[in-house]
Coordinates of C-alpha atoms in Angstrom, one line a residue:
Chain A
X1 CA 17.9 24.0 33.2
X2 CA 19.2 21.9 30.4
X3 CA 22.2 22.9 28.4
X4 CA 21.5 23.8 24.8
X5 CA 24.0 22.8 22.2
X6 CA 24.0 23.8 18.5
X7 CA 25.2 21.4 15.8
X8 CA 25.2 22.3 12.1
X9 CA 23.8 19.6 9.9
X10 CA 23.3 19.0 6.2
X11 CA 20.7 16.2 6.5
X12 CA 23.2 13.4 5.7
X13 CA 23.8 10.5 8.0
X14 CA 27.5 11.2 7.8
X15 CA 27.0 14.6 9.4
X16 CA 25.2 13.0 12.3
X17 CA 28.6 11.7 13.4
X18 CA 29.1 15.1 14.8
X19 CA 26.0 14.7 16.9
X20 CA 27.1 11.3 18.1
X21 CA 30.5 12.6 19.2
X22 CA 29.0 15.6 20.9
X23 CA 26.6 13.4 22.8
X24 CA 29.4 11.0 23.7
X25 CA 31.4 13.8 25.1
X26 CA 28.6 15.1 27.2
X27 CA 27.5 11.7 28.4
X28 CA 29.9 11.6 31.3
X29 CA 28.8 14.8 32.9
X30 CA 25.2 13.5 33.0
X31 CA 23.8 16.9 32.3
X32 CA 20.6 17.1 30.4
X33 CA 20.9 18.4 26.9
X34 CA 18.8 20.2 24.4
X35 CA 20.2 19.6 20.9
X36 CA 19.4 21.9 18.0
X37 CA 20.4 20.7 14.6
X38 CA 20.7 23.8 12.3
X39 CA 20.8 24.1 8.6
X40 CA 21.4 27.4 6.8
X41 CA 18.9 28.2 4.1
X42 CA 17.8 31.6 2.9
X43 CA 14.1 32.3 2.6
X44 CA 12.6 32.9 -0.8
X45 CA 12.2 36.5 -2.0
X46 CA 9.0 35.8 -3.8
X47 CA 6.0 37.1 -1.8
X48 CA 3.7 34.2 -2.9
X49 CA 6.2 31.6 -1.8
X50 CA 6.6 33.4 1.5
X51 CA 2.8 33.4 1.9
X52 CA 2.7 29.6 1.8
X53 CA 6.0 29.1 3.6
X54 CA 6.0 26.5 6.3
X55 CA 9.2 25.7 8.2
X56 CA 8.1 22.2 9.0
X57 CA 7.3 21.4 5.4
X58 CA 10.7 22.9 4.3
X59 CA 12.4 20.7 6.8
X60 CA 10.4 17.7 5.8
X61 CA 11.6 18.1 2.2
X62 CA 15.2 18.2 3.3
X63 CA 15.1 15.1 5.5
X64 CA 15.8 11.7 4.1
X65 CA 14.2 8.6 5.7
X66 CA 17.7 7.4 6.6
X67 CA 18.5 10.7 8.3
X68 CA 15.2 10.4 10.3
X69 CA 15.8 6.9 11.4
X70 CA 19.4 7.7 12.5
X71 CA 18.1 10.7 14.5
X72 CA 15.7 8.2 16.2
X73 CA 18.6 5.8 16.8
X74 CA 20.6 8.5 18.5
X75 CA 17.7 9.6 20.6
X76 CA 17.1 6.0 21.7
X77 CA 20.8 5.6 22.5
X78 CA 21.2 8.8 24.5
X79 CA 17.7 8.8 25.9
X80 CA 19.0 9.6 29.4
X81 CA 20.7 12.8 28.6
X82 CA 18.7 14.2 25.7
X83 CA 15.8 16.3 26.9
X84 CA 14.9 17.5 23.5
X85 CA 16.3 17.3 20.0
X86 CA 15.1 19.6 17.3
X87 CA 15.7 20.6 13.7
X88 CA 15.8 24.2 12.7
X89 CA 16.5 26.4 9.7
X90 CA 18.6 29.5 10.1
X91 CA 17.7 32.0 7.4
X92 CA 19.5 35.2 8.6
X93 CA 21.9 37.0 6.4
X94 CA 24.6 38.5 8.6
X95 CA 26.6 37.9 11.7
X96 CA 24.3 39.9 14.0
X97 CA 21.4 37.8 13.0
X98 CA 23.3 34.7 13.8
X99 CA 24.4 36.1 17.2
X100 CA 20.8 36.9 17.9
X101 CA 19.8 33.4 17.0
X102 CA 22.4 32.0 19.4
X103 CA 21.2 34.3 22.2
X104 CA 17.6 33.7 21.5
X105 CA 18.0 30.0 21.7
X106 CA 20.3 30.3 24.8
X107 CA 23.0 28.2 23.1
X108 CA 25.8 27.3 25.4
X109 CA 28.0 25.4 23.0
X110 CA 28.4 24.7 19.3
X111 CA 30.2 21.9 17.6
X112 CA 31.8 21.7 14.2
X113 CA 34.3 19.7 12.2
X114 CA 37.1 21.0 10.0
X115 CA 37.5 17.7 8.2
X116 CA 34.0 17.2 7.2
X117 CA 32.6 19.5 4.4
X118 CA 29.0 20.1 4.5
X119 CA 27.1 19.3 1.4
X120 CA 24.6 22.0 0.4
X121 CA 21.2 20.7 -0.7
X122 CA 20.2 23.5 -3.0
X123 CA 21.3 26.9 -4.3
X124 CA 19.6 28.9 -1.5
X125 CA 21.5 27.0 1.1
X126 CA 24.6 28.2 2.8
X127 CA 27.2 26.9 5.2
X128 CA 27.0 28.0 8.8
X129 CA 30.7 27.4 9.5
X130 CA 31.9 31.0 8.8
X131 CA 29.2 32.3 11.1
X132 CA 30.2 29.9 13.8
X133 CA 33.9 30.6 13.6
X134 CA 33.3 34.4 13.9
X135 CA 30.8 34.1 16.7
X136 CA 31.7 34.5 20.4
X137 CA 30.2 31.2 21.3
X138 CA 32.1 28.4 23.0
X139 CA 33.1 26.4 19.9
X140 CA 34.2 22.8 20.1
X141 CA 36.0 21.2 17.2
X142 CA 35.3 17.5 16.7
X143 CA 36.8 15.2 14.1
X144 CA 36.3 11.6 13.3
X145 CA 38.1 8.9 11.3
X146 CA 35.7 7.2 9.1
X147 CA 36.2 3.6 8.1
X148 CA 34.3 4.5 5.0
X149 CA 36.2 5.5 1.9
X150 CA 35.9 9.2 1.1
X151 CA 32.6 8.7 -0.6
X152 CA 33.0 11.1 -3.5
X153 CA 31.0 9.2 -6.0
X154 CA 28.8 7.6 -3.4
X155 CA 25.6 9.7 -3.5
X156 CA 23.3 7.4 -1.5
X157 CA 22.8 8.1 2.1
X158 CA 23.7 4.9 4.0
X159 CA 22.9 4.0 7.6
X160 CA 26.4 2.6 7.9
X161 CA 27.9 6.1 7.7
X162 CA 27.1 6.5 11.3
X163 CA 29.1 3.5 12.4
X164 CA 32.7 2.4 12.3
X165 CA 33.9 5.9 13.1
X166 CA 36.4 6.9 15.8
X167 CA 36.1 10.4 17.0
X168 CA 38.5 12.6 18.8
X169 CA 38.6 16.1 20.0
X170 CA 40.8 18.6 18.3
X171 CA 43.4 20.2 20.5
Chain B
X1 CA -19.7 -22.8 -13.9
X2 CA -16.7 -20.5 -14.1
X3 CA -16.4 -17.8 -11.5
X4 CA -16.2 -15.1 -14.1
X5 CA -19.5 -16.2 -15.8
X6 CA -21.1 -16.4 -12.4
X7 CA -20.2 -12.8 -11.6
X8 CA -21.4 -11.7 -15.0
X9 CA -24.8 -13.5 -14.5
X10 CA -25.3 -12.2 -11.0
X11 CA -24.5 -8.6 -12.0
X12 CA -26.7 -8.9 -15.2
X13 CA -29.7 -10.2 -13.2
X14 CA -29.4 -7.6 -10.5
X15 CA -28.9 -4.6 -12.8
X16 CA -31.5 -5.6 -15.5
X17 CA -34.1 -6.5 -12.9
X18 CA -33.6 -3.1 -11.3
X19 CA -33.7 -1.1 -14.5
X20 CA -36.8 -3.1 -15.7
X21 CA -38.6 -2.4 -12.4
X22 CA -37.6 1.2 -12.5
X23 CA -38.7 1.9 -16.1
X24 CA -41.9 -0.2 -15.7
X25 CA -42.8 1.9 -12.6
X26 CA -42.2 5.1 -14.5
X27 CA -44.2 4.0 -17.5
X28 CA -47.1 2.8 -15.3
X29 CA -47.3 6.0 -13.2
X30 CA -47.0 8.3 -16.2
X31 CA -49.8 6.6 -18.1
X32 CA -52.0 6.5 -15.0
X33 CA -51.4 10.1 -14.5
X34 CA -52.3 10.8 -18.1
X35 CA -55.6 9.0 -17.8
X36 CA -56.8 10.8 -14.7
X37 CA -55.5 14.1 -15.9
X38 CA -57.4 13.8 -19.2
X39 CA -60.7 12.9 -17.4
X40 CA -60.2 16.0 -15.4
X41 CA -59.9 18.1 -18.5
X42 CA -62.9 16.5 -20.0
X43 CA -64.8 17.3 -16.8
X44 CA -64.0 21.0 -17.0
X45 CA -65.1 21.1 -20.6
X46 CA -68.3 19.2 -19.9
X47 CA -69.3 21.6 -17.2
X48 CA -68.3 24.6 -19.3
X49 CA -70.3 23.3 -22.2
X50 CA -73.3 22.6 -20.1
X51 CA -73.1 26.1 -18.6
X52 CA -73.0 27.6 -22.0
X53 CA -75.7 25.5 -23.5
X54 CA -78.2 25.2 -20.6
X55 CA -78.0 28.4 -18.7
X56 CA -79.2 31.2 -21.0
X57 CA -77.9 33.9 -18.8
X58 CA -75.5 36.7 -19.5
X59 CA -72.6 35.1 -17.6
X60 CA -72.6 32.2 -20.0
X61 CA -71.0 34.6 -22.4
X62 CA -68.2 35.0 -20.0
X63 CA -67.7 31.3 -19.7
X64 CA -67.8 31.0 -23.5
X65 CA -65.2 33.7 -23.7
X66 CA -63.0 32.0 -21.2
X67 CA -63.4 28.7 -22.9
X68 CA -62.4 30.1 -26.2
X69 CA -59.5 32.0 -24.8
X70 CA -58.0 29.5 -22.4
X71 CA -59.1 25.9 -23.2
X72 CA -57.3 24.5 -26.1
X73 CA -59.5 22.4 -28.4
X74 CA -59.1 18.7 -28.1
X75 CA -58.8 16.4 -31.0
X76 CA -62.2 15.0 -32.1
X77 CA -64.0 16.8 -29.3
X78 CA -67.7 15.9 -29.4
X79 CA -70.4 16.6 -26.9
X80 CA -74.0 15.6 -26.5
X81 CA -76.5 17.2 -24.1
X82 CA -79.8 15.6 -23.3
X83 CA -82.0 18.2 -21.6
X84 CA -84.4 17.4 -18.8
X85 CA -83.9 13.7 -18.7
X86 CA -85.8 11.0 -16.7
X87 CA -83.3 8.7 -15.1
X88 CA -85.3 5.5 -15.4
X89 CA -85.5 5.2 -19.2
X90 CA -82.3 7.1 -20.0
X91 CA -80.3 3.9 -20.7
X92 CA -82.7 2.8 -23.4
X93 CA -82.7 6.2 -25.1
X94 CA -82.4 6.0 -28.9
X95 CA -79.9 8.7 -29.1
X96 CA -77.5 7.0 -26.7
X97 CA -77.1 3.7 -28.5
X98 CA -73.6 4.4 -29.5
X99 CA -72.4 4.6 -25.9
X100 CA -71.5 1.8 -23.6
X101 CA -74.4 0.6 -21.5
X102 CA -72.4 0.2 -18.3
X103 CA -71.0 3.7 -18.7
X104 CA -74.5 5.1 -18.9
X105 CA -75.6 3.1 -15.9
X106 CA -72.6 4.5 -13.9
X107 CA -73.5 8.0 -14.9
X108 CA -77.1 7.5 -13.8
X109 CA -76.2 5.8 -10.5
X110 CA -73.2 7.9 -9.4
X111 CA -73.7 11.2 -11.2
X112 CA -70.3 10.8 -13.0
X113 CA -69.0 8.2 -15.3
X114 CA -65.9 7.6 -17.4
X115 CA -64.7 5.1 -20.0
X116 CA -62.4 4.9 -22.9
X117 CA -62.7 3.1 -26.2
X118 CA -59.9 3.0 -28.8
X119 CA -58.1 6.2 -27.8
X120 CA -61.4 8.0 -27.4
X121 CA -62.3 9.0 -23.9
X122 CA -65.8 9.6 -22.6
X123 CA -66.9 11.6 -19.7
X124 CA -70.6 11.8 -18.6
X125 CA -72.3 13.7 -15.9
X126 CA -75.7 14.7 -14.7
X127 CA -75.9 18.5 -14.6
X128 CA -78.4 20.2 -12.5
X129 CA -79.6 23.7 -13.4
X130 CA -81.1 26.1 -11.0
X131 CA -84.6 25.1 -11.9
X132 CA -83.9 21.6 -10.5
X133 CA -84.0 20.0 -13.9
X134 CA -81.5 17.3 -14.6
X135 CA -79.5 17.2 -17.8
X136 CA -77.2 14.5 -19.2
X137 CA -73.9 15.9 -20.6
X138 CA -71.5 13.5 -22.4
X139 CA -68.2 14.7 -23.7
X140 CA -65.8 12.7 -25.8
X141 CA -62.4 13.4 -27.2
X142 CA -59.2 11.7 -28.4
X143 CA -56.3 11.8 -26.0
X144 CA -53.5 13.1 -28.0
X145 CA -51.1 12.7 -25.1
X146 CA -51.7 9.0 -24.7
X147 CA -51.6 8.3 -28.4
X148 CA -48.5 10.2 -29.1
X149 CA -46.5 11.1 -26.0
X150 CA -47.0 7.8 -24.3
X151 CA -45.9 5.9 -27.4
X152 CA -42.8 8.2 -27.5
X153 CA -42.1 7.5 -23.8
X154 CA -42.5 3.7 -24.5
X155 CA -40.0 3.9 -27.3
X156 CA -37.7 6.0 -25.2
X157 CA -37.7 3.5 -22.4
X158 CA -37.1 0.6 -24.7
X159 CA -34.1 2.3 -26.4
X160 CA -32.7 3.2 -23.0
X161 CA -33.2 -0.3 -21.8
X162 CA -31.3 -1.6 -24.8
X163 CA -28.5 0.8 -24.2
X164 CA -28.5 0.1 -20.5
X165 CA -28.3 -3.6 -21.3
X166 CA -25.3 -3.1 -23.5
X167 CA -23.6 -1.0 -20.9
X168 CA -24.3 -3.5 -18.1
X169 CA -23.0 -6.3 -20.2
X170 CA -19.8 -4.4 -20.9
X171 CA -19.5 -3.3 -17.3
X172 CA -20.0 -6.7 -15.8
X173 CA -17.6 -8.3 -18.2
X174 CA -15.0 -5.7 -17.4
X175 CA -15.7 -5.9 -13.7
X176 CA -15.5 -9.7 -13.5
X177 CA -12.2 -9.6 -15.5
X178 CA -10.8 -7.0 -13.1
X179 CA -11.8 -9.2 -10.2
X180 CA -10.5 -12.4 -11.7
X181 CA -7.3 -11.1 -13.2
X182 CA -5.1 -10.9 -10.1
X183 CA -6.2 -14.4 -9.1
X184 CA -5.4 -15.7 -12.6
X185 CA -2.0 -14.1 -12.4
X186 CA -1.3 -15.8 -9.2
X187 CA -2.4 -19.1 -10.7
X188 CA -0.2 -18.6 -13.7
X189 CA 2.8 -17.7 -11.6
X190 CA 2.3 -20.4 -9.1
X191 CA 2.2 -23.0 -11.9
X192 CA 5.6 -21.9 -13.0
X193 CA 7.2 -22.4 -9.6
X194 CA 8.8 -25.8 -9.1
X195 CA 11.6 -27.2 -7.1
X196 CA 14.1 -25.9 -9.6
X197 CA 13.0 -22.3 -9.3
X198 CA 11.8 -22.0 -5.8
X199 CA 13.4 -18.5 -5.5
X200 CA 10.6 -17.0 -7.6
X201 CA 8.0 -15.1 -5.8
X202 CA 4.5 -13.9 -6.6
X203 CA 4.0 -10.2 -7.2
X204 CA 2.2 -8.7 -4.3
X205 CA -0.5 -6.3 -5.6
X206 CA -0.6 -3.0 -3.8
X207 CA -4.3 -2.4 -3.2
X208 CA -6.4 -5.5 -3.5
X209 CA -6.7 -6.7 0.1
X210 CA -7.9 -10.3 -0.2
X211 CA -5.7 -11.0 -3.3
X212 CA -2.7 -9.3 -1.6
X213 CA -3.2 -11.5 1.4
X214 CA -3.4 -14.6 -0.8
X215 CA -0.2 -13.6 -2.6
X216 CA 1.6 -12.9 0.6
X217 CA 0.5 -16.2 2.1
X218 CA 1.9 -18.0 -1.0
X219 CA 5.1 -16.1 -0.7
X220 CA 5.5 -16.9 3.0
X221 CA 4.9 -20.5 2.2
X222 CA 7.5 -20.4 -0.6
X223 CA 10.0 -18.7 1.8
X224 CA 9.6 -21.6 4.3
X225 CA 9.9 -24.2 1.5
X226 CA 12.9 -22.6 0.0
X227 CA 14.7 -22.2 3.2
X228 CA 14.3 -25.8 4.2
X229 CA 15.3 -26.8 0.7
X230 CA 18.4 -24.8 0.7
X231 CA 19.4 -25.6 4.2
X232 CA 19.5 -29.2 3.1
X233 CA 21.4 -28.4 0.0
X234 CA 23.9 -26.3 1.9
X235 CA 24.2 -28.9 4.5
X236 CA 24.8 -31.7 2.0
X237 CA 27.4 -29.8 0.0
X238 CA 29.3 -28.8 3.2
X239 CA 29.0 -32.3 4.7
X240 CA 30.2 -34.1 1.6
X241 CA 33.1 -31.7 1.3
X242 CA 34.0 -32.2 4.9
X243 CA 33.7 -36.0 4.8
X244 CA 35.6 -36.3 1.6
X245 CA 38.9 -34.8 2.9
X246 CA 39.6 -37.5 5.6
X247 CA 38.3 -40.2 3.3
X248 CA 40.7 -39.2 0.5
X249 CA 43.7 -39.2 2.9
X250 CA 42.7 -42.7 4.2
X251 CA 42.4 -44.1 0.7
X252 CA 45.7 -42.4 -0.4
X253 CA 47.6 -43.7 2.7
X254 CA 46.3 -47.2 2.2
X255 CA 47.0 -47.1 -1.5
X256 CA 50.6 -46.0 -1.0
X257 CA 51.2 -48.6 1.8
X258 CA 49.8 -51.4 -0.3
X259 CA 51.9 -50.6 -3.4
X260 CA 54.7 -52.8 -2.2
X261 CA 55.7 -55.0 0.7
X262 CA 57.0 -52.9 3.7
X263 CA 58.6 -53.2 7.1
X264 CA 56.2 -53.7 10.1
X265 CA 57.1 -50.2 11.4
X266 CA 55.9 -48.7 8.2
X267 CA 52.6 -50.5 8.5
X268 CA 52.2 -49.4 12.1
X269 CA 52.9 -45.8 11.0
X270 CA 50.5 -45.8 8.1
X271 CA 47.8 -47.5 10.2
X272 CA 48.2 -44.9 12.8
X273 CA 47.7 -42.2 10.2
X274 CA 44.6 -44.0 8.9
X275 CA 43.3 -44.3 12.5
X276 CA 43.8 -40.6 13.1
X277 CA 42.0 -39.7 9.9
X278 CA 39.2 -42.2 10.7
X279 CA 38.8 -40.6 14.1
X280 CA 38.6 -37.2 12.5
X281 CA 35.9 -38.6 10.2
X282 CA 34.0 -40.0 13.2
X283 CA 34.2 -36.6 15.0
X284 CA 32.8 -34.9 11.9
X285 CA 29.9 -37.4 11.5
X286 CA 29.1 -37.0 15.2
X287 CA 29.1 -33.2 14.7
X288 CA 26.8 -33.6 11.7
X289 CA 24.5 -35.9 13.7
X290 CA 24.4 -33.3 16.4
X291 CA 23.6 -30.6 13.9
X292 CA 20.8 -32.7 12.4
X293 CA 19.4 -33.3 15.9
X294 CA 19.4 -29.7 17.1
X295 CA 18.9 -28.3 13.7
X296 CA 16.0 -27.4 11.6
X297 CA 14.1 -30.4 10.6
X298 CA 10.9 -28.5 10.8
X299 CA 9.5 -30.3 13.8
X300 CA 12.0 -28.9 16.2
X301 CA 12.3 -25.5 14.7
X302 CA 11.4 -23.5 17.7
X303 CA 11.3 -19.7 18.2
X304 CA 12.7 -18.3 21.4
X305 CA 14.4 -15.3 22.8
X306 CA 17.6 -14.5 21.1
X307 CA 19.9 -11.7 22.3
X308 CA 21.4 -10.2 19.2
X309 CA 24.6 -8.8 20.8
X310 CA 25.3 -12.2 22.2
X311 CA 24.6 -13.8 18.8
X312 CA 27.0 -11.4 17.1
X313 CA 29.7 -12.2 19.6
X314 CA 29.1 -15.9 18.9
X315 CA 29.2 -15.4 15.2
X316 CA 32.5 -13.4 15.5
X317 CA 34.0 -16.3 17.5
X318 CA 32.8 -18.9 14.9
X319 CA 34.0 -16.9 12.0
X320 CA 37.4 -16.2 13.5
X321 CA 37.9 -19.9 13.8
X322 CA 37.2 -20.5 10.2
X323 CA 38.8 -17.3 8.7
X324 CA 41.9 -16.6 10.6
X325 CA 43.4 -13.9 8.4
X326 CA 40.5 -11.4 8.8
X327 CA 40.1 -8.9 11.6
X328 CA 36.5 -8.4 12.7
X329 CA 35.7 -5.1 14.3
X330 CA 32.6 -4.7 16.3
X331 CA 30.8 -1.4 16.8
X332 CA 28.5 -1.5 19.7
X333 CA 28.8 2.2 20.4
X334 CA 25.2 2.9 19.6
X335 CA 23.5 0.1 21.6
X336 CA 20.5 1.3 23.5
X337 CA 20.5 1.5 27.3
X338 CA 17.6 -1.0 27.6
X339 CA 18.8 -4.6 26.9
X340 CA 15.2 -5.7 26.2
X341 CA 15.3 -3.8 22.9
X342 CA 18.0 -6.2 21.7
X343 CA 15.9 -9.4 22.0
X344 CA 14.4 -11.0 18.9
X345 CA 11.8 -13.7 18.7
X346 CA 13.6 -16.2 16.6
X347 CA 15.5 -19.4 16.2
X348 CA 19.0 -19.0 17.4
X349 CA 20.6 -21.7 15.1
X350 CA 19.0 -20.2 12.0
X351 CA 19.9 -16.6 12.9
X352 CA 23.4 -17.7 13.7
X353 CA 23.6 -19.4 10.3
X354 CA 22.4 -16.3 8.5
X355 CA 24.6 -13.8 10.2
X356 CA 27.7 -16.1 10.0
X357 CA 27.1 -16.7 6.3
X358 CA 27.1 -13.0 5.7
X359 CA 30.1 -12.3 7.8
X360 CA 31.9 -15.2 6.2
X361 CA 31.1 -13.8 2.8
X362 CA 32.4 -10.4 3.9
X363 CA 35.7 -12.0 5.1
X364 CA 36.0 -14.2 2.1
X365 CA 35.7 -11.4 -0.5
X366 CA 37.8 -8.8 1.3
X367 CA 41.2 -10.4 1.2
X368 CA 42.3 -9.9 4.7
X369 CA 41.0 -6.3 5.1
X370 CA 39.1 -5.7 8.3
X371 CA 35.3 -6.4 8.4
X372 CA 33.0 -4.2 10.4
X373 CA 29.9 -5.4 12.2
X374 CA 27.6 -2.9 13.9
X375 CA 24.5 -3.4 15.9
X376 CA 21.9 -0.7 16.6
X377 CA 18.3 -0.3 17.5
X378 CA 16.0 2.1 15.8
X379 CA 12.2 2.4 15.8
X380 CA 11.8 -1.1 17.4
X381 CA 13.9 -2.7 14.7
X382 CA 17.2 -4.3 15.4
X383 CA 19.7 -3.5 12.7
X384 CA 22.9 -5.4 12.0
X385 CA 25.3 -3.8 9.6
X386 CA 28.1 -5.8 8.1
X387 CA 30.5 -3.8 6.1
X388 CA 33.6 -4.9 4.2
X389 CA 36.1 -3.2 1.9
X390 CA 36.2 -6.2 -0.5
X391 CA 35.7 -6.7 -4.2
X392 CA 32.1 -5.6 -4.2
X393 CA 29.3 -6.7 -6.6
X394 CA 29.1 -5.5 -10.2
X395 CA 26.1 -3.2 -10.4
X396 CA 24.4 -5.0 -13.3
X397 CA 24.5 -8.3 -11.4
X398 CA 22.9 -6.9 -8.3
X399 CA 19.5 -8.3 -9.2
X400 CA 20.7 -11.9 -9.4
X401 CA 22.5 -12.0 -6.0
X402 CA 19.6 -13.8 -4.3
X403 CA 19.4 -16.5 -6.9
X404 CA 20.7 -19.7 -5.5
X405 CA 24.0 -20.9 -7.1
X406 CA 24.5 -17.5 -8.7
X407 CA 28.0 -16.2 -8.3
X408 CA 29.1 -12.8 -9.4
X409 CA 31.5 -12.6 -12.3
X410 CA 34.4 -11.3 -10.1
X411 CA 34.3 -14.2 -7.7
X412 CA 36.2 -16.7 -9.8
X413 CA 39.3 -16.6 -7.5
X414 CA 37.1 -17.4 -4.5
X415 CA 35.6 -20.7 -3.6
X416 CA 31.9 -20.8 -2.9
X417 CA 28.5 -22.4 -3.7
X418 CA 26.3 -19.4 -4.2
X419 CA 23.9 -20.5 -1.4
X420 CA 24.9 -18.4 1.6
X421 CA 23.1 -15.1 0.7
X422 CA 19.8 -16.5 -0.5
X423 CA 19.7 -18.8 2.6
X424 CA 20.5 -15.8 4.8
X425 CA 17.8 -13.8 3.2
X426 CA 15.2 -16.5 3.6
X427 CA 16.1 -16.9 7.3
X428 CA 15.7 -13.2 7.8
X429 CA 12.4 -13.3 6.0
X430 CA 11.2 -16.1 8.2
X431 CA 11.8 -13.7 11.1
X432 CA 9.7 -11.0 9.4
X433 CA 12.9 -9.1 8.8
X434 CA 14.5 -7.4 5.8
X435 CA 17.9 -7.8 4.2
X436 CA 19.4 -5.1 2.1
X437 CA 22.6 -5.2 0.2
X438 CA 24.3 -2.2 -1.2
X439 CA 27.6 -2.4 -2.9
X440 CA 30.0 -0.6 -5.2
X441 CA 32.5 -2.5 -7.3
X442 CA 36.0 -2.8 -5.8
X443 CA 35.0 -0.6 -2.9
X444 CA 33.1 -3.0 -0.7
X445 CA 29.7 -4.3 0.2
X446 CA 27.4 -3.3 3.0
X447 CA 24.7 -5.7 4.2
X448 CA 22.0 -4.4 6.4
X449 CA 19.7 -6.8 8.3
X450 CA 16.6 -5.4 10.0
X451 CA 14.8 -7.7 12.5
X452 CA 11.7 -6.7 14.4
X453 CA 12.1 -6.6 18.1
X454 CA 10.3 -9.3 20.1
X455 CA 7.6 -8.3 22.5
X456 CA 9.3 -9.3 25.7
X457 CA 8.9 -7.8 29.1
X458 CA 11.3 -8.0 32.0

């Protein structure tokens, strides 16, 4: 049985560094992994929107081509340990829902970074970090030094964000 | 004949031929139908008249009633009934002189005859009553339908033909223009391209397949031409610079020595300096010769397997020899496990030239700050990312960076020829790759090279 790990994402290449570090950490053990990238977004309250709601379409709108190709890159690199890598939306509203989500997906570990702030894509999005810190899950903190400047004004999503980083585990 | 006119003529002939055939067929079948139909109407009337006139029975009243109620009167309807005729001398009958002889003969021989004369239609038949007597019935009337409706139909067809002709002319002119236009654009653009603006490229249309292919073929040809042009230019400017330095010192040394009479030791010393410089010069010319031999003179430009990680290590070594003050960091952390994915079908010298040009640029414009090179594979493409924290490129000058000899406004303090980047882009293009530059001023520049993976098997 593969280990399932949960990694919060915001669909930027920069945030995939967390995935990269998590995979690097798990590479030595050789254990097969199932990776779930989760983004927090509430569902619409409009009944007509819910009628035509499709999770895959919602995810498709959030993904950028750079993000997609970087995911492929990571999958190619860590082909031997990744059994499955999937994107998911969490749309629950309270801690119990999140706990259920973790149990339902049989998640063994979750990763997060204190240095990196997740960028929310729209007004119905929310950060998963408070849910993660309050949950009883085995939480691993990862941080990375980026060779990139703190890209405050830099809005574009560059492939290079995934490189030239040096990660370490927080102690 | 011009191609455009040819297309117009072909379309015109085809469409007009078709519409003529079509409307002719309609006209012909309608008029034929009108004739047969009218003769049938005449037949009904002839028989009804004969019944009324010849059979003095009570049901003839019913027929008359029916005729009055349901058969509309025809224009100029006339009938003549000859009772109890003898067939032999019928044709010469006095009362029938106004009728056509062959028509009468037909009636006698076949029992039914028809003919028309100036819009008046004649129908004749031999009617037999119950007492075995034979009577001749001839009915004539004008065909209103043929005189009016058919004429209307004819006018209608002619008007629609005229309109159709106009439409077809407009359509074929527009169509031929649409077909010809992209080709003419290509011709116009190609005429503008000369040796002085080889960097110009044709616009590749999005949908038109044949024209798109043509434009792409032209662009590919231009890529090859431009690369070989610029390789030569680059080579010449580098070579002349390299050769000039030792020559200058030789000339200077000789000049100083000859300025006055000196001791023999002085001469020996200066000759030794000159010898040393001359040897350097010889080494350089030999290196140039080697470069020319192994290089890219077209004939020997061969594509083979190139391992990109090896190439990048080579580039790093080369660049570190030239630019000693920069630190080059490699990031190979995301290399795939399969080394086959790193092999490119290409020319090693050219690729080396391209990548080293970009890395040299990165070093040159970043004033000693470290330069990062990363290599990764995604989706069958090999991606090289060169990132520096240098002076960057002003955003409004981004569109000119591929023009040869163009140098951004903030590069005044740095030496250069403005050839490296266009050359690198052309080399990448030759390998069916893609080169992307993104930059922010004073923050640094990121160059991304994408090369397709070669189809090699172990």
